[in-house]
CSV table of C-alpha atoms and ligand atoms in Angstrom, one decimal:
chain,number,residue,atom,x,y,z
A,1,UNK,CA,15.8,-13.3,14.4
A,2,UNK,CA,18.6,-12.2,11.5
A,3,UNK,CA,16.7,-12.2,8.9
A,4,UNK,CA,13.3,-9.6,7.9
A,5,UNK,CA,11.8,-9.6,4.5
A,6,UNK,CA,9.8,-6.6,4.0
A,7,UNK,CA,7.2,-6.9,1.4
A,8,UNK,CA,6.5,-3.6,-0.5
A,9,UNK,CA,9.0,-0.8,-0.1
A,10,UNK,CA,6.5,2.0,-0.1
A,11,UNK,CA,5.6,4.4,3.7
A,12,UNK,CA,5.0,1.4,5.9
A,13,UNK,CA,7.9,-0.5,4.6
A,14,UNK,CA,10.3,2.4,5.0
A,15,UNK,CA,9.3,3.1,8.4
A,16,UNK,CA,9.7,-0.2,10.0
A,17,UNK,CA,12.6,-1.3,8.3
A,18,UNK,CA,13.9,2.4,10.1
A,19,UNK,CA,13.0,1.5,12.8
A,20,UNK,CA,14.2,-2.4,13.3
A,21,UNK,CA,17.3,0.0,13.4
A,22,UNK,CA,16.3,2.5,15.6
A,23,UNK,CA,15.8,-0.2,18.0
A,24,UNK,CA,19.0,-1.8,17.8
A,25,UNK,CA,18.4,-4.4,15.2
A,26,UNK,CA,21.6,-5.9,13.6
A,27,UNK,CA,20.6,-8.8,11.5
A,28,UNK,CA,19.9,-8.4,7.1
A,29,UNK,CA,16.6,-6.5,6.3
A,30,UNK,CA,15.4,-6.9,2.4
A,31,UNK,CA,13.3,-4.2,1.6
A,32,UNK,CA,11.1,-5.7,-1.8
A,33,UNK,CA,9.5,-3.4,-4.3
A,34,UNK,CA,7.3,-3.6,-7.3
A,35,UNK,CA,8.0,0.0,-8.2
A,36,UNK,CA,10.5,1.4,-10.4
A,37,UNK,CA,10.8,4.4,-7.1
A,38,UNK,CA,12.9,3.5,-4.4
A,39,UNK,CA,9.9,4.0,-1.5
A,40,UNK,CA,8.3,8.0,-2.2
A,41,UNK,CA,5.6,10.2,-0.5
A,42,UNK,CA,1.7,9.4,-2.7
A,43,UNK,CA,-0.1,12.7,-1.0
A,44,UNK,CA,1.9,14.9,-3.5
A,45,UNK,CA,0.6,12.9,-6.3
A,46,UNK,CA,-2.5,14.3,-6.7
A,47,UNK,CA,-1.4,18.3,-4.9
A,48,UNK,CA,2.1,19.6,-5.7
A,49,UNK,CA,3.6,17.2,-8.2
A,50,UNK,CA,0.2,17.1,-10.3
A,51,UNK,CA,0.5,20.6,-10.5
A,52,UNK,CA,3.9,20.6,-11.8
A,53,UNK,CA,5.9,22.3,-8.7
A,54,UNK,CA,6.9,19.3,-7.1
A,55,UNK,CA,10.3,17.6,-8.7
A,56,UNK,CA,10.8,13.8,-9.0
A,57,UNK,CA,13.9,13.2,-6.7
A,58,UNK,CA,11.6,15.3,-4.6
A,59,UNK,CA,8.9,12.9,-3.7
A,60,UNK,CA,11.5,10.2,-1.8
A,61,UNK,CA,10.8,9.1,1.8
A,62,UNK,CA,14.8,8.8,2.3
A,63,UNK,CA,17.9,9.5,-0.2
A,64,UNK,CA,19.4,6.6,-2.4
A,65,UNK,CA,22.7,6.8,0.2
A,66,UNK,CA,20.4,6.2,3.1
A,67,UNK,CA,19.6,2.5,2.3
A,68,UNK,CA,23.4,1.6,2.2
A,69,UNK,CA,24.2,3.3,5.3
A,70,UNK,CA,21.5,1.3,7.6
A,71,UNK,CA,22.0,-2.0,5.8
A,72,UNK,CA,19.0,-1.6,4.0
A,73,UNK,CA,19.3,-4.3,1.1
A,74,UNK,CA,16.1,-1.9,-1.4
A,75,UNK,CA,15.4,-4.0,-4.4
A,76,UNK,CA,13.0,-1.5,-6.7
A,77,UNK,CA,11.6,-3.2,-10.1
A,78,UNK,CA,10.9,-6.9,-8.1
A,79,UNK,CA,8.0,-8.6,-7.5
A,80,UNK,CA,7.3,-11.1,-4.5
A,81,UNK,CA,5.9,-13.7,-6.3
A,82,UNK,CA,4.8,-16.6,-3.4
A,83,UNK,CA,5.6,-17.1,-0.5
A,84,UNK,CA,6.3,-20.6,1.3
A,85,UNK,CA,5.3,-20.3,4.7
A,86,UNK,CA,6.6,-23.8,6.1
A,87,UNK,CA,9.4,-23.2,4.4
A,88,UNK,CA,9.9,-19.4,5.5
A,89,UNK,CA,11.1,-18.6,2.1
A,90,UNK,CA,9.4,-16.0,-0.3
A,91,UNK,CA,10.1,-15.8,-3.9
A,92,UNK,CA,10.8,-13.4,-6.4
A,93,UNK,CA,9.5,-12.2,-9.9
A,94,UNK,CA,13.4,-12.6,-10.7
A,95,UNK,CA,13.4,-16.8,-10.1
A,96,UNK,CA,15.2,-15.2,-6.9
A,97,UNK,CA,14.6,-17.1,-3.0
A,98,UNK,CA,14.9,-15.4,0.5
A,99,UNK,CA,14.4,-16.8,3.4
A,100,UNK,CA,13.0,-15.0,6.2
A,101,UNK,CA,12.6,-15.0,10.0
A,102,UNK,CA,9.6,-12.8,10.0
A,103,UNK,CA,8.1,-11.0,7.0
A,104,UNK,CA,6.0,-8.4,6.8
A,105,UNK,CA,2.8,-7.6,4.4
A,106,UNK,CA,4.1,-3.2,3.7
A,107,UNK,CA,1.8,-4.3,0.1
A,108,UNK,CA,-0.6,-1.2,0.6
A,109,UNK,CA,-3.8,-1.2,-1.4
A,110,UNK,CA,-4.8,-0.1,-5.5
A,111,UNK,CA,-7.2,2.2,-6.5
A,112,UNK,CA,-10.1,0.8,-7.9
A,113,UNK,CA,-11.0,0.8,-11.3
A,114,UNK,CA,-14.1,1.3,-13.2
A,115,UNK,CA,-16.4,-1.3,-13.8
A,116,UNK,CA,-15.8,-2.6,-17.6
A,117,UNK,CA,-19.2,-2.0,-18.0
A,118,UNK,CA,-18.4,1.5,-17.9
A,119,UNK,CA,-14.8,1.1,-19.5
A,120,UNK,CA,-15.2,-1.2,-22.6
A,121,UNK,CA,-11.6,-0.4,-23.3
A,122,UNK,CA,-11.6,3.4,-23.5
A,123,UNK,CA,-8.7,5.4,-23.7
A,124,UNK,CA,-8.3,8.2,-21.4
A,125,UNK,CA,-9.5,7.1,-18.1
A,126,UNK,CA,-7.1,6.9,-15.5
A,127,UNK,CA,-7.3,6.4,-11.6
A,128,UNK,CA,-4.1,8.0,-8.7
A,129,UNK,CA,-2.0,5.3,-7.1
A,130,UNK,CA,1.6,5.0,-8.1
A,131,UNK,CA,4.0,8.4,-9.5
A,132,UNK,CA,4.0,6.0,-12.7
A,133,UNK,CA,-0.4,6.8,-13.4
A,134,UNK,CA,1.0,10.8,-13.0
A,135,UNK,CA,3.4,10.6,-16.0
A,136,UNK,CA,0.8,8.9,-17.5
A,137,UNK,CA,-1.7,11.2,-17.1
A,138,UNK,CA,-0.1,14.6,-17.5
A,139,UNK,CA,0.5,14.7,-20.9
A,140,UNK,CA,-3.5,14.0,-22.0
A,141,UNK,CA,-4.4,17.0,-19.0
A,142,UNK,CA,-1.8,19.4,-21.2
A,143,UNK,CA,-4.1,18.4,-24.1
A,144,UNK,CA,-6.8,18.4,-22.6
A,145,UNK,CA,-10.1,21.0,-22.2
A,146,UNK,CA,-12.8,18.8,-20.3
A,147,UNK,CA,-12.4,16.6,-17.1
A,148,UNK,CA,-14.5,14.5,-15.6
A,149,UNK,CA,-13.5,13.6,-11.9
A,150,UNK,CA,-15.7,10.9,-10.8
A,151,UNK,CA,-15.7,10.4,-6.4
A,152,UNK,CA,-16.2,13.6,-4.1
A,153,UNK,CA,-13.8,11.5,-1.5
A,154,UNK,CA,-10.5,13.7,-0.9
A,155,UNK,CA,-8.5,12.2,-3.9
A,156,UNK,CA,-11.3,12.7,-6.3
A,157,UNK,CA,-11.6,16.7,-4.4
A,158,UNK,CA,-7.7,17.4,-4.5
A,159,UNK,CA,-7.4,16.5,-8.4
A,160,UNK,CA,-10.6,18.3,-9.5
A,161,UNK,CA,-8.8,21.5,-7.1
A,162,UNK,CA,-5.3,21.1,-9.3
A,163,UNK,CA,-7.1,20.7,-12.4
A,164,UNK,CA,-9.4,23.3,-12.5
A,165,UNK,CA,-5.7,25.0,-11.3
A,166,UNK,CA,-4.2,23.9,-14.7
A,167,UNK,CA,-7.3,25.5,-16.8
A,168,UNK,CA,-9.2,22.8,-17.7
A,169,UNK,CA,-12.6,22.8,-17.5
A,170,UNK,CA,-13.7,20.4,-14.1
A,171,UNK,CA,-16.8,18.5,-13.6
A,172,UNK,CA,-17.3,16.0,-10.5
A,173,UNK,CA,-19.3,13.4,-9.9
A,174,UNK,CA,-20.3,11.8,-6.6
A,175,UNK,CA,-22.9,9.2,-6.6
A,176,UNK,CA,-24.1,9.5,-2.3
A,177,UNK,CA,-25.7,13.0,-1.0
A,178,UNK,CA,-22.7,14.5,0.2
A,179,UNK,CA,-18.9,14.7,-0.6
A,180,UNK,CA,-16.9,13.0,1.3
A,181,UNK,CA,-19.4,11.4,3.2
A,182,UNK,CA,-17.6,8.6,4.3
A,183,UNK,CA,-14.9,10.4,5.9
A,184,UNK,CA,-16.2,14.0,6.9
A,185,UNK,CA,-19.1,15.9,9.0
A,186,UNK,CA,-22.0,18.0,6.8
A,187,UNK,CA,-19.9,20.8,7.4
A,188,UNK,CA,-16.7,20.6,6.4
A,189,UNK,CA,-18.6,19.0,3.5
A,190,UNK,CA,-20.6,22.1,3.1
A,191,UNK,CA,-17.3,24.1,2.9
A,192,UNK,CA,-15.4,22.1,0.9
A,193,UNK,CA,-17.9,22.3,-1.4
A,194,UNK,CA,-18.4,26.0,-1.4
A,195,UNK,CA,-15.0,26.6,-1.9
A,196,UNK,CA,-15.1,24.1,-5.3
A,197,UNK,CA,-18.7,25.4,-6.5
A,198,UNK,CA,-16.1,29.2,-6.0
A,199,UNK,CA,-13.7,28.2,-7.6
A,200,UNK,CA,-15.3,26.9,-11.0
A,201,UNK,CA,-15.4,23.1,-10.6
A,202,UNK,CA,-19.0,22.1,-11.7
A,203,UNK,CA,-20.0,19.2,-9.0
A,204,UNK,CA,-22.8,16.9,-9.9
A,205,UNK,CA,-24.0,15.6,-6.1
A,206,UNK,CA,-26.0,12.5,-6.1
A,207,UNK,CA,-25.5,11.6,-9.6
A,208,UNK,CA,-23.7,8.4,-10.9
A,209,UNK,CA,-22.6,7.7,-14.2
A,210,UNK,CA,-24.9,6.0,-16.4
A,211,UNK,CA,-22.5,5.4,-19.6
A,212,UNK,CA,-19.3,6.9,-21.2
A,213,UNK,CA,-19.4,8.1,-24.3
A,214,UNK,CA,-16.7,8.0,-26.7
A,215,UNK,CA,-15.0,4.9,-29.2
A,216,UNK,CA,-11.6,4.1,-28.3
A,217,UNK,CA,-11.4,7.1,-26.7
A,218,UNK,CA,-13.7,8.7,-24.2
A,219,UNK,CA,-15.5,11.3,-25.1
A,220,UNK,CA,-17.8,12.4,-22.5
A,221,UNK,CA,-20.6,11.3,-19.7
A,222,UNK,CA,-23.8,10.8,-19.1
A,223,UNK,CA,-25.0,11.0,-15.6
A,224,UNK,CA,-28.3,8.8,-14.2
A,225,UNK,CA,-30.4,12.4,-13.8
A,226,UNK,CA,-29.0,12.7,-17.8
A,227,UNK,CA,-27.3,15.3,-17.4
A,228,UNK,CA,-24.4,14.9,-21.1
A,229,UNK,CA,-21.0,15.9,-19.4
A,230,UNK,CA,-18.5,16.6,-21.7
A,231,UNK,CA,-14.6,14.6,-20.8
A,232,UNK,CA,-11.3,15.0,-22.9
A,233,UNK,CA,-9.7,12.7,-19.3
A,234,UNK,CA,-11.9,10.9,-16.8
A,235,UNK,CA,-10.3,10.6,-13.4
A,236,UNK,CA,-11.8,7.8,-11.4
A,237,UNK,CA,-10.7,8.9,-6.8
A,238,UNK,CA,-13.6,5.9,-5.9
A,239,UNK,CA,-11.9,4.7,-3.4
A,240,UNK,CA,-9.0,2.0,-3.1
A,241,UNK,CA,-8.6,-1.6,-2.0
A,242,UNK,CA,-5.8,-3.4,0.2
A,243,UNK,CA,-3.4,-5.7,-1.4
A,244,UNK,CA,-4.2,-9.3,-0.1
A,245,UNK,CA,-4.0,-11.2,-2.7
A,246,UNK,CA,-0.1,-12.1,-1.4
A,247,UNK,CA,-1.5,-12.7,2.0
A,248,UNK,CA,-4.7,-14.4,1.0
A,249,UNK,CA,-3.1,-17.0,-1.3
A,250,UNK,CA,-0.6,-18.1,1.4
A,251,UNK,CA,-3.6,-18.5,3.6
A,252,UNK,CA,-3.3,-15.6,6.4
A,253,UNK,CA,-6.1,-14.4,7.8
A,254,UNK,CA,-8.1,-11.9,5.4
A,255,UNK,CA,-11.1,-8.6,6.8
A,256,UNK,CA,-11.5,-6.0,5.5
A,257,UNK,CA,-7.0,-6.2,4.8
A,258,UNK,CA,-4.2,-8.8,5.8
A,259,UNK,CA,-5.7,-9.5,9.6
A,260,UNK,CA,-3.3,-9.0,12.0
A,261,UNK,CA,-3.2,-8.3,16.2
A,262,UNK,CA,-2.6,-4.8,18.4
A,263,UNK,CA,1.4,-6.0,17.6
A,264,UNK,CA,0.7,-6.3,14.0
A,265,UNK,CA,0.6,-9.6,13.2
A,266,UNK,CA,-0.9,-12.3,11.8
A,267,UNK,CA,-2.7,-15.3,11.9
A,268,UNK,CA,1.3,-16.9,11.6
A,269,UNK,CA,3.2,-15.6,13.9
A,270,UNK,CA,6.1,-15.3,12.1
A,271,UNK,CA,4.3,-12.8,9.6
A,272,UNK,CA,3.3,-9.2,10.3
A,273,UNK,CA,1.5,-6.5,8.5
A,274,UNK,CA,1.6,-3.0,8.0
A,275,UNK,CA,0.5,0.0,6.3
A,276,UNK,CA,-2.6,0.1,3.4
A,277,UNK,CA,-2.7,-2.9,3.3
A,278,UNK,CA,-3.2,-4.3,6.7
A,279,UNK,CA,-6.7,-4.8,9.6
A,280,UNK,CA,-5.7,-4.1,13.0
A,281,UNK,CA,-7.9,-6.1,15.2
A,282,UNK,CA,-8.4,-3.9,18.1
A,283,UNK,CA,-10.1,-3.5,21.7
A,284,UNK,CA,-12.6,-1.7,20.3
A,285,UNK,CA,-13.2,-2.9,16.6
A,286,UNK,CA,-11.5,-3.7,13.4
A,287,UNK,CA,-9.3,-0.8,11.6
A,288,UNK,CA,-8.3,-0.2,8.4
A,289,UNK,CA,-6.6,2.9,7.7
A,290,UNK,CA,-5.0,4.7,4.1
A,291,UNK,CA,-2.9,7.9,5.6
A,292,UNK,CA,0.5,8.2,6.0
A,293,UNK,CA,0.5,8.5,10.2
A,294,UNK,CA,-0.8,5.0,9.7
A,295,UNK,CA,1.5,3.7,7.8
A,296,UNK,CA,4.6,5.5,9.8
A,297,UNK,CA,3.2,4.1,13.1
A,298,UNK,CA,1.9,0.4,12.1
A,299,UNK,CA,5.1,0.1,10.2
A,300,UNK,CA,7.0,0.9,13.7
A,301,UNK,CA,4.3,-1.0,15.7
A,302,UNK,CA,5.4,-3.8,13.9
A,303,UNK,CA,9.2,-3.1,14.2
A,304,UNK,CA,9.0,-3.5,17.7
A,305,UNK,CA,7.1,-6.2,17.4
A,306,UNK,CA,9.5,-8.2,15.4
A,307,UNK,CA,12.1,-7.4,18.2
A,308,UNK,CA,9.4,-7.7,21.2
A,309,UNK,CA,9.7,-4.9,22.8
A,310,UNK,CA,6.2,-3.6,22.0
A,311,UNK,CA,3.0,-2.7,23.4
A,312,UNK,CA,0.8,-2.7,20.4
A,313,UNK,CA,-0.6,0.1,18.2
A,314,UNK,CA,-2.5,3.0,19.7
A,315,UNK,CA,-4.0,4.9,16.9
A,316,UNK,CA,-3.7,8.8,16.5
A,317,UNK,CA,-5.3,8.9,13.3
A,318,UNK,CA,-4.2,12.3,12.0
A,319,UNK,CA,-4.6,13.5,8.0
A,320,UNK,CA,-4.5,16.4,5.7
A,321,UNK,CA,-6.5,17.3,2.4
A,322,UNK,CA,-4.6,21.0,-0.1
A,323,UNK,CA,-7.7,21.3,-2.4
A,324,UNK,CA,-6.9,25.3,-3.6
A,325,UNK,CA,-5.8,27.4,-1.0
A,326,UNK,CA,-7.6,25.2,1.4
A,327,UNK,CA,-6.0,23.3,4.3
A,328,UNK,CA,-7.1,20.9,5.6
A,329,UNK,CA,-6.1,19.3,8.3
A,330,UNK,CA,-7.9,16.3,10.5
A,331,UNK,CA,-6.6,15.1,13.5
A,332,UNK,CA,-9.1,11.7,15.2
A,333,UNK,CA,-11.6,9.6,14.4
A,334,UNK,CA,-14.8,11.2,13.5
A,335,UNK,CA,-18.5,9.1,13.4
A,336,UNK,CA,-21.7,10.0,11.3
A,337,UNK,CA,-23.4,10.7,14.6
A,338,UNK,CA,-20.9,12.9,16.6
A,339,UNK,CA,-22.7,16.3,17.2
A,340,UNK,CA,-20.5,18.4,15.8
A,341,UNK,CA,-19.8,22.0,17.1
A,342,UNK,CA,-18.5,25.5,15.0
A,343,UNK,CA,-15.8,27.4,15.9
A,344,UNK,CA,-15.4,30.3,13.7
A,345,UNK,CA,-13.1,33.0,15.9
A,346,UNK,CA,-11.5,36.1,14.7
A,347,UNK,CA,-8.3,35.4,12.6
A,348,UNK,CA,-8.5,32.0,13.7
A,349,UNK,CA,-10.5,30.7,10.0
A,350,UNK,CA,-13.3,27.7,10.9
A,351,UNK,CA,-13.0,24.8,12.7
A,352,UNK,CA,-15.6,22.0,13.5
A,353,UNK,CA,-15.1,19.9,16.7
A,354,UNK,CA,-16.7,16.4,17.6
A,355,UNK,CA,-18.1,14.9,20.5
A,356,UNK,CA,-19.0,11.3,21.5
A,357,UNK,CA,-20.7,10.9,24.6
A,358,UNK,CA,-19.6,14.8,25.7
A,359,UNK,CA,-15.8,13.9,24.8
A,360,UNK,CA,-13.8,15.3,22.6
A,361,UNK,CA,-13.0,12.7,19.1
A,362,UNK,CA,-12.2,14.7,16.6
A,363,UNK,CA,-10.8,18.2,15.0
A,364,UNK,CA,-11.7,19.6,11.6
A,365,UNK,CA,-9.7,22.2,10.7
A,366,UNK,CA,-9.7,24.8,7.8
A,367,UNK,CA,-7.1,26.6,7.0
A,368,UNK,CA,-7.0,26.9,11.2
A,369,UNK,CA,-3.5,25.2,11.9
A,370,UNK,CA,-3.5,27.0,15.7
A,371,UNK,CA,-6.6,25.6,16.7
A,372,UNK,CA,-5.7,22.1,15.0
A,373,UNK,CA,-2.5,21.9,16.8
A,374,UNK,CA,-4.4,23.0,19.9
A,375,UNK,CA,-7.4,20.6,18.7
A,376,UNK,CA,-5.0,17.6,18.1
A,377,UNK,CA,-2.9,18.4,22.0
A,378,UNK,CA,-6.7,17.7,23.7
A,379,UNK,CA,-7.7,14.9,21.6
A,380,UNK,CA,-3.6,12.9,22.3
A,381,UNK,CA,-4.6,14.1,26.2
A,382,UNK,CA,-7.4,12.7,26.3
A,383,UNK,CA,-9.5,16.0,27.4
A,384,UNK,CA,-12.1,17.9,26.6
A,385,UNK,CA,-13.4,21.5,27.2
A,386,UNK,CA,-17.1,22.0,26.9
A,387,UNK,CA,-18.6,22.6,23.3
A,388,UNK,CA,-19.6,25.7,24.8
A,389,UNK,CA,-15.8,26.7,25.3
A,390,UNK,CA,-15.3,25.4,21.9
A,391,UNK,CA,-17.7,27.5,20.8
A,392,UNK,CA,-17.2,30.4,21.9
A,393,UNK,CA,-15.8,32.8,19.8
A,394,UNK,CA,-14.1,35.4,22.6
A,395,UNK,CA,-11.6,32.8,23.8
A,396,UNK,CA,-8.3,32.4,22.1
A,397,UNK,CA,-8.1,29.3,21.2
A,398,UNK,CA,-4.4,29.1,23.0
A,399,UNK,CA,-5.9,29.5,26.8
A,400,UNK,CA,-8.7,26.6,26.0
A,401,UNK,CA,-5.5,23.9,26.2
A,402,UNK,CA,-4.3,25.5,29.3
A,403,UNK,CA,-7.2,25.9,31.1
A,404,UNK,CA,-8.8,22.3,30.6
A,405,UNK,CA,-5.7,21.2,31.4
A,406,UNK,CA,-5.4,22.6,34.3
A,407,UNK,CA,-9.5,21.9,34.6
A,408,UNK,CA,-10.1,25.5,35.6
A,409,UNK,CA,-13.8,25.5,37.0
A,410,UNK,CA,-15.2,27.7,34.0
A,411,UNK,CA,-14.5,25.2,31.8
B,501,LIG,C1,-3.3,10.4,-5.0
B,501,LIG,C2,-2.8,10.2,-3.3
B,501,LIG,C3,-2.9,10.9,-2.2
B,501,LIG,C4,-3.1,10.9,-0.9
B,501,LIG,N1,-2.9,11.6,0.2
B,501,LIG,C5,-2.9,11.9,1.0
B,501,LIG,C6,-2.7,12.2,2.4
B,501,LIG,O1,-2.9,13.8,1.7
B,501,LIG,N2,-2.5,12.8,3.8
B,501,LIG,C7,-1.9,11.2,3.9
B,501,LIG,O2,-2.5,11.0,5.3
B,501,LIG,N3,-2.1,9.9,3.2
B,501,LIG,C8,-2.9,10.4,2.1
B,501,LIG,N4,-2.5,9.5,1.2
B,501,LIG,C9,-2.6,7.8,1.5
B,501,LIG,C10,-0.9,7.7,1.9
B,501,LIG,O3,-0.2,7.8,0.6
B,501,LIG,C11,-1.1,6.1,2.1
B,501,LIG,O4,-1.6,6.0,3.0
B,501,LIG,C12,-0.1,5.5,2.1
B,501,LIG,O5,0.9,5.6,0.9
B,501,LIG,C13,0.4,3.7,2.4
B,501,LIG,O6,2.1,3.5,2.7
B,501,LIG,P1,1.8,2.4,2.7
B,501,LIG,O7,3.3,1.8,3.0
B,501,LIG,O8,0.9,1.0,3.7
B,501,LIG,O9,1.2,1.4,1.0
B,501,LIG,P2,2.2,2.1,0.2
B,501,LIG,O10,2.4,3.4,-0.2
B,501,LIG,O11,1.0,1.6,-1.1
B,501,LIG,O12,3.3,1.4,-0.6
B,501,LIG,C14,2.7,-0.1,-1.1
B,501,LIG,C15,3.9,-0.4,-1.9
B,501,LIG,O13,4.0,-2.7,-2.3
B,501,LIG,C16,4.1,-2.2,-3.4
B,501,LIG,N5,3.4,-3.8,-3.8
B,501,LIG,C17,2.9,-4.5,-3.4
B,501,LIG,N6,2.7,-5.5,-3.7
B,501,LIG,C18,3.3,-6.0,-3.9
B,501,LIG,C19,5.1,-6.9,-4.3
B,501,LIG,N7,4.2,-8.7,-4.4
B,501,LIG,N8,5.9,-6.8,-3.8
B,501,LIG,C20,7.2,-6.0,-3.7
B,501,LIG,N9,6.2,-5.6,-4.1
B,501,LIG,C21,4.8,-4.8,-4.2
B,501,LIG,C22,3.1,-1.1,-4.0
B,501,LIG,O14,3.2,-1.2,-5.8
B,501,LIG,C23,3.6,-0.6,-3.3
B,501,LIG,O15,5.0,-0.1,-3.9
B,501,LIG,C24,-2.6,9.8,-0.6
B,501,LIG,C25,-2.9,8.6,-1.7
B,501,LIG,C26,-2.8,8.9,-2.5
B,501,LIG,C27,-2.3,7.8,-3.5
């Protein structure tokens, strides 16, 4: 194993390159990215960076000198255009070819655009995935009074909070009967909806966008219930799709992402995938996550698999979201039918604990960092205090972990 080529210079690609080196790989590593920037963090794009509170160089995941020190050949602004599996080489947009012994797809995901039937070529409609998207959006936001956000998922809600913070009138439209429908329990969704309403975001829940108005540039929208909304800028946060085109064209198995086994290996044993683009086939089902934690972990799983010293992927999901002064921290993977236990103890803020068949499986902590830490540790160690213990506000959170671990009779 001498040459590893990584397609996509984002969080997962970088994680894989870094892990290869810390695991002692001495061969060539090429990290190829089609964006202009070296690998950078995306989460601040809908938070501090959009707000203007973070300089562009603070987004970088590693200082530029790191790549030289680690002998990682980083090529930015270059697309991997095609893949020749039989010849084990890729062709770049520059026309260069690169041979590999192991190839890693870390191509991420792309923001879903609004359908053409709504867009009709109008200007002023945006999606957010890359830093370049923010650079295009920011001057328009500076000149805007009314912002319409389409989609009540995490990115849509974060953008609504930031644009409201910038002084805009903000409407948010969510077609489902509740915000965060696929990713959070009703209790968390209701708390966050109340926060947005208290800060002046007008929520239109259970409404679709029937049409956009404006010639050339967007001026507003008509909702399915007939409501008219003025909008100088529209931002769609309606999800992302895994970037699979190159892998698909090369004949690799695709199923909601580039399909890999628990070691991150595709249907071609020399080719791996990590991060948002990859769907991991695990013993308890297929898993494709879009989160920093997943990109880091699967990048590392792939590095170990390339070096044949890996044990495969055991997901330990965690996620966070910042909206106004709320820090939401999530650990574990909730499902719609989970039992939800609300904990609201003095001085601790609120947390929602998810149980499945009596076992603690996830926690949403709303400005409750200690509850999050305890919940995450419990989940990682497979420990489950009873729902009654969690709901008992008189019981300090810090005691719950130790008491559960010690398996005291009271638990
Ligand atoms: C606005 C926003 C906010 C977010 N907030 C959070 C958060 O709060 N918490 C959290 O955990 N996660 C958050 N996420 C998700 C998180 O950022 C992603 O899960 C993570 O970046 C995925 O990393 P990745 O390396 O798989 O993909 P990416 O970071 O998308 O990197 C893939 C890279 O590959 C490039 N590429 C694709 N095809 C090619 C090709 N053929 N040739 C060369 N280059 C190619 C892409 O352009 C991109 O630069 C957020 C994402 C966004 C967009």
